[in-house]
Amino acid sequence: KAGVTQTPRYLIKTRGQQVTLSCSPISGHRSVSWYQQTPGQGLQFLFEYFSETQRNKGNFPGRFSGRQFSNSRSEMNVSTLELGDSALYLCASTMEGARYYEQYFGPGTRLTVT
Amino acid sequence: AQSVAQPEDQVNVAEGNPLTVKCTYSVSGNPYLFWYVQYPNRGLQFLLKYITGDNLVKGSYGFEAEFNKSQTSFHLKKPSALVSDSALYFCAVRGDTGRRALTFGSGTRLQVQP
């Protein structure tokens, strides 16, 4: 079974621009979560989507948004980029059900804002 | 609110010696606990989880973890370290109710010397 895929792997943007990152979960997984990883703040939860609905949201400004499509693929968007948005953005998918709790992570998208 | 503490930024151990990476947690309700490993420029790889049952959990690559409810700890262990185990290790927790998002510790860098 293919793992979680994220595109693009690397991205360089300028302050003020906006960016869209994509995540394809493992086949059969309907829950997708996004995390931001930085050296200073560590791993922080952004949001979770299930069946095209945002189920949970972390403490990030409204510039960070996401969505999920009917095939469970998810995108996150960051508008008006700031230097502090430079980070590794990780997507994770989970199969819903009593036995399945672990999240499987993609390789991440490394975003650099200059 | 849920939280995870990994008190050691770095753990150094000689190859062949046992290793322990410490983790303590705080969560409402019953904890679901996880260990992940991250290699350079890679996403997080799932190692093991505790949901319920035996306090000693066995996972991938010879790792195991011991759940201690009274001490709210979930330390990661391996009887004999390998140089290839050198990586960044994250402990994570979520409660059995409410928000499904994982809360991660700050990470512990494991360095295994030949």
PDB file of N, CA and C in Angstrom, chain A residues 9 35 37 43 45 48 55-58 88 90 96 99 101-103 105-107 110, chain B residues 32 34 36 38 41-44 46 49 51 88 90 94 98-102 104-105:
ATOM      1  N   ARG A   9       7.642  18.761  -2.385  1.00  0.00           N
ATOM      2  CA  ARG A   9       8.504  18.454  -1.253  1.00  0.00           C
ATOM      3  C   ARG A   9       9.225  19.693  -0.749  1.00  0.00           C
ATOM      4  N   TYR A  35       0.321  19.264  10.490  1.00  0.00           N
ATOM      5  CA  TYR A  35       1.173  19.743  11.570  1.00  0.00           C
ATOM      6  C   TYR A  35       2.259  20.642  10.991  1.00  0.00           C
ATOM      7  N   GLN A  37       6.138  21.889  11.777  1.00  0.00           N
ATOM      8  CA  GLN A  37       7.329  21.589  12.574  1.00  0.00           C
ATOM      9  C   GLN A  37       8.388  22.656  12.365  1.00  0.00           C
ATOM     10  N   LEU A  43       6.610  20.417  17.031  1.00  0.00           N
ATOM     11  CA  LEU A  43       5.475  19.963  16.216  1.00  0.00           C
ATOM     12  C   LEU A  43       4.181  20.537  16.774  1.00  0.00           C
ATOM     13  N   PHE A  45      -0.037  21.170  16.025  1.00  0.00           N
ATOM     14  CA  PHE A  45      -1.210  20.747  15.278  1.00  0.00           C
ATOM     15  C   PHE A  45      -1.872  21.946  14.606  1.00  0.00           C
ATOM     16  N   GLU A  48      -7.510  19.168  11.475  1.00  0.00           N
ATOM     17  CA  GLU A  48      -7.835  17.806  11.071  1.00  0.00           C
ATOM     18  C   GLU A  48      -9.112  17.835  10.245  1.00  0.00           C
ATOM     19  N   ARG A  55     -12.659  18.904  11.533  1.00  0.00           N
ATOM     20  CA  ARG A  55     -13.133  18.341  12.799  1.00  0.00           C
ATOM     21  C   ARG A  55     -12.447  18.986  13.995  1.00  0.00           C
ATOM     22  N   ASN A  56     -11.194  19.385  13.832  1.00  0.00           N
ATOM     23  CA  ASN A  56     -10.448  20.021  14.918  1.00  0.00           C
ATOM     24  C   ASN A  56      -9.541  21.088  14.331  1.00  0.00           C
ATOM     25  N   LYS A  57      -9.199  22.071  15.151  1.00  0.00           N
ATOM     26  CA  LYS A  57      -8.334  23.154  14.688  1.00  0.00           C
ATOM     27  C   LYS A  57      -7.389  23.538  15.805  1.00  0.00           C
ATOM     28  N   GLY A  58      -6.148  23.784  15.448  1.00  0.00           N
ATOM     29  CA  GLY A  58      -5.160  24.236  16.411  1.00  0.00           C
ATOM     30  C   GLY A  58      -5.173  25.748  16.533  1.00  0.00           C
ATOM     31  N   LEU A  88       8.641  22.879   8.238  1.00  0.00           N
ATOM     32  CA  LEU A  88       8.289  21.618   7.582  1.00  0.00           C
ATOM     33  C   LEU A  88       6.821  21.357   7.892  1.00  0.00           C
ATOM     34  N   LEU A  90       3.799  18.850   7.823  1.00  0.00           N
ATOM     35  CA  LEU A  90       3.578  17.409   7.776  1.00  0.00           C
ATOM     36  C   LEU A  90       2.093  17.100   7.729  1.00  0.00           C
ATOM     37  N   GLU A  96     -10.185   5.418  10.411  1.00  0.00           N
ATOM     38  CA  GLU A  96     -11.131   5.481  11.504  1.00  0.00           C
ATOM     39  C   GLU A  96     -11.579   4.080  11.910  1.00  0.00           C
ATOM     40  N   ARG A  99      -9.824  -0.039  16.217  1.00  0.00           N
ATOM     41  CA  ARG A  99      -8.468  -0.565  16.354  1.00  0.00           C
ATOM     42  C   ARG A  99      -7.399   0.403  15.872  1.00  0.00           C
ATOM     43  N   TYR A 101      -5.556   3.882  15.699  1.00  0.00           N
ATOM     44  CA  TYR A 101      -5.370   5.180  16.300  1.00  0.00           C
ATOM     45  C   TYR A 101      -4.133   5.888  15.800  1.00  0.00           C
ATOM     46  N   GLU A 102      -3.156   5.104  15.325  1.00  0.00           N
ATOM     47  CA  GLU A 102      -1.905   5.755  14.959  1.00  0.00           C
ATOM     48  C   GLU A 102      -2.061   6.557  13.676  1.00  0.00           C
ATOM     49  N   GLN A 103      -1.335   7.631  13.618  1.00  0.00           N
ATOM     50  CA  GLN A 103      -1.310   8.475  12.436  1.00  0.00           C
ATOM     51  C   GLN A 103      -0.060   8.142  11.620  1.00  0.00           C
ATOM     52  N   PHE A 105       2.500   9.447   8.788  1.00  0.00           N
ATOM     53  CA  PHE A 105       2.945  10.745   8.295  1.00  0.00           C
ATOM     54  C   PHE A 105       3.566  10.647   6.903  1.00  0.00           C
ATOM     55  N   GLY A 106       3.363  11.700   6.147  1.00  0.00           N
ATOM     56  CA  GLY A 106       4.063  11.857   4.880  1.00  0.00           C
ATOM     57  C   GLY A 106       5.448  12.432   5.110  1.00  0.00           C
ATOM     58  N   PRO A 107       6.227  12.598   4.031  1.00  0.00           N
ATOM     59  CA  PRO A 107       7.596  13.098   4.160  1.00  0.00           C
ATOM     60  C   PRO A 107       7.663  14.590   4.462  1.00  0.00           C
ATOM     61  N   ARG A 110       8.815  21.141   2.779  1.00  0.00           N
ATOM     62  CA  ARG A 110       9.702  22.142   3.394  1.00  0.00           C
ATOM     63  C   ARG A 110       9.427  23.483   2.732  1.00  0.00           C
TER      64      ARG A 110
ATOM     65  N   TYR B  32      -3.863   7.710  25.120  1.00  0.00           N
ATOM     66  CA  TYR B  32      -3.340   6.949  23.998  1.00  0.00           C
ATOM     67  C   TYR B  32      -1.944   7.515  23.747  1.00  0.00           C
ATOM     68  N   PHE B  34       2.060   7.320  22.016  1.00  0.00           N
ATOM     69  CA  PHE B  34       2.743   6.925  20.786  1.00  0.00           C
ATOM     70  C   PHE B  34       4.211   7.346  20.838  1.00  0.00           C
ATOM     71  N   TYR B  36       7.251   8.103  17.910  1.00  0.00           N
ATOM     72  CA  TYR B  36       7.608   8.251  16.510  1.00  0.00           C
ATOM     73  C   TYR B  36       9.101   8.543  16.412  1.00  0.00           C
ATOM     74  N   GLN B  38      12.109  10.263  13.717  1.00  0.00           N
ATOM     75  CA  GLN B  38      12.298  11.096  12.527  1.00  0.00           C
ATOM     76  C   GLN B  38      13.772  11.099  12.143  1.00  0.00           C
ATOM     77  N   ASN B  41      15.478  15.079   7.208  1.00  0.00           N
ATOM     78  CA  ASN B  41      14.730  15.386   5.989  1.00  0.00           C
ATOM     79  C   ASN B  41      13.650  14.345   5.685  1.00  0.00           C
ATOM     80  N   ARG B  42      13.119  13.750   6.706  1.00  0.00           N
ATOM     81  CA  ARG B  42      12.057  12.758   6.518  1.00  0.00           C
ATOM     82  C   ARG B  42      10.878  13.088   7.429  1.00  0.00           C
ATOM     83  N   GLY B  43       9.750  12.496   7.129  1.00  0.00           N
ATOM     84  CA  GLY B  43       8.600  12.636   8.018  1.00  0.00           C
ATOM     85  C   GLY B  43       8.760  11.747   9.237  1.00  0.00           C
ATOM     86  N   LEU B  44       7.705  11.652  10.012  1.00  0.00           N
ATOM     87  CA  LEU B  44       7.741  10.841  11.228  1.00  0.00           C
ATOM     88  C   LEU B  44       7.332   9.407  10.913  1.00  0.00           C
ATOM     89  N   PHE B  46       6.061   5.826  12.548  1.00  0.00           N
ATOM     90  CA  PHE B  46       5.430   5.247  13.727  1.00  0.00           C
ATOM     91  C   PHE B  46       6.268   4.098  14.265  1.00  0.00           C
ATOM     92  N   LYS B  49       2.628   2.015  19.931  1.00  0.00           N
ATOM     93  CA  LYS B  49       1.546   2.724  20.606  1.00  0.00           C
ATOM     94  C   LYS B  49       1.082   1.939  21.815  1.00  0.00           C
ATOM     95  N   ILE B  51      -2.564   1.687  23.762  1.00  0.00           N
ATOM     96  CA  ILE B  51      -3.972   2.071  23.806  1.00  0.00           C
ATOM     97  C   ILE B  51      -4.601   1.516  25.074  1.00  0.00           C
ATOM     98  N   LEU B  88      15.882  11.452  15.726  1.00  0.00           N
ATOM     99  CA  LEU B  88      15.083  12.284  16.627  1.00  0.00           C
ATOM    100  C   LEU B  88      13.824  11.509  17.000  1.00  0.00           C
ATOM    101  N   PHE B  90      10.140  11.270  19.066  1.00  0.00           N
ATOM    102  CA  PHE B  90       9.043  12.051  19.603  1.00  0.00           C
ATOM    103  C   PHE B  90       8.038  11.150  20.312  1.00  0.00           C
ATOM    104  N   ARG B  94      -2.733  11.547  23.116  1.00  0.00           N
ATOM    105  CA  ARG B  94      -4.061  12.107  22.943  1.00  0.00           C
ATOM    106  C   ARG B  94      -4.967  11.423  23.943  1.00  0.00           C
ATOM    107  N   GLY B  98     -12.831  13.654  23.085  1.00  0.00           N
ATOM    108  CA  GLY B  98     -12.540  15.006  22.626  1.00  0.00           C
ATOM    109  C   GLY B  98     -11.602  15.033  21.439  1.00  0.00           C
ATOM    110  N   ARG B  99     -10.716  16.007  21.443  1.00  0.00           N
ATOM    111  CA  ARG B  99      -9.871  16.262  20.278  1.00  0.00           C
ATOM    112  C   ARG B  99      -8.963  15.073  19.969  1.00  0.00           C
ATOM    113  N   ARG B 100      -8.919  14.707  18.692  1.00  0.00           N
ATOM    114  CA  ARG B 100      -8.129  13.549  18.284  1.00  0.00           C
ATOM    115  C   ARG B 100      -6.696  13.909  17.951  1.00  0.00           C
ATOM    116  N   ALA B 101      -6.383  15.172  17.891  1.00  0.00           N
ATOM    117  CA  ALA B 101      -5.049  15.575  17.482  1.00  0.00           C
ATOM    118  C   ALA B 101      -4.017  15.120  18.498  1.00  0.00           C
ATOM    119  N   LEU B 102      -2.865  14.758  17.986  1.00  0.00           N
ATOM    120  CA  LEU B 102      -1.766  14.371  18.852  1.00  0.00           C
ATOM    121  C   LEU B 102      -1.056  15.605  19.389  1.00  0.00           C
ATOM    122  N   PHE B 104       2.587  16.518  20.787  1.00  0.00           N
ATOM    123  CA  PHE B 104       3.933  15.956  20.752  1.00  0.00           C
ATOM    124  C   PHE B 104       4.828  16.580  21.813  1.00  0.00           C
ATOM    125  N   GLY B 105       5.786  15.794  22.272  1.00  0.00           N
ATOM    126  CA  GLY B 105       6.867  16.332  23.067  1.00  0.00           C
ATOM    127  C   GLY B 105       7.845  17.083  22.184  1.00  0.00           C
TER     128      GLY B 105
END
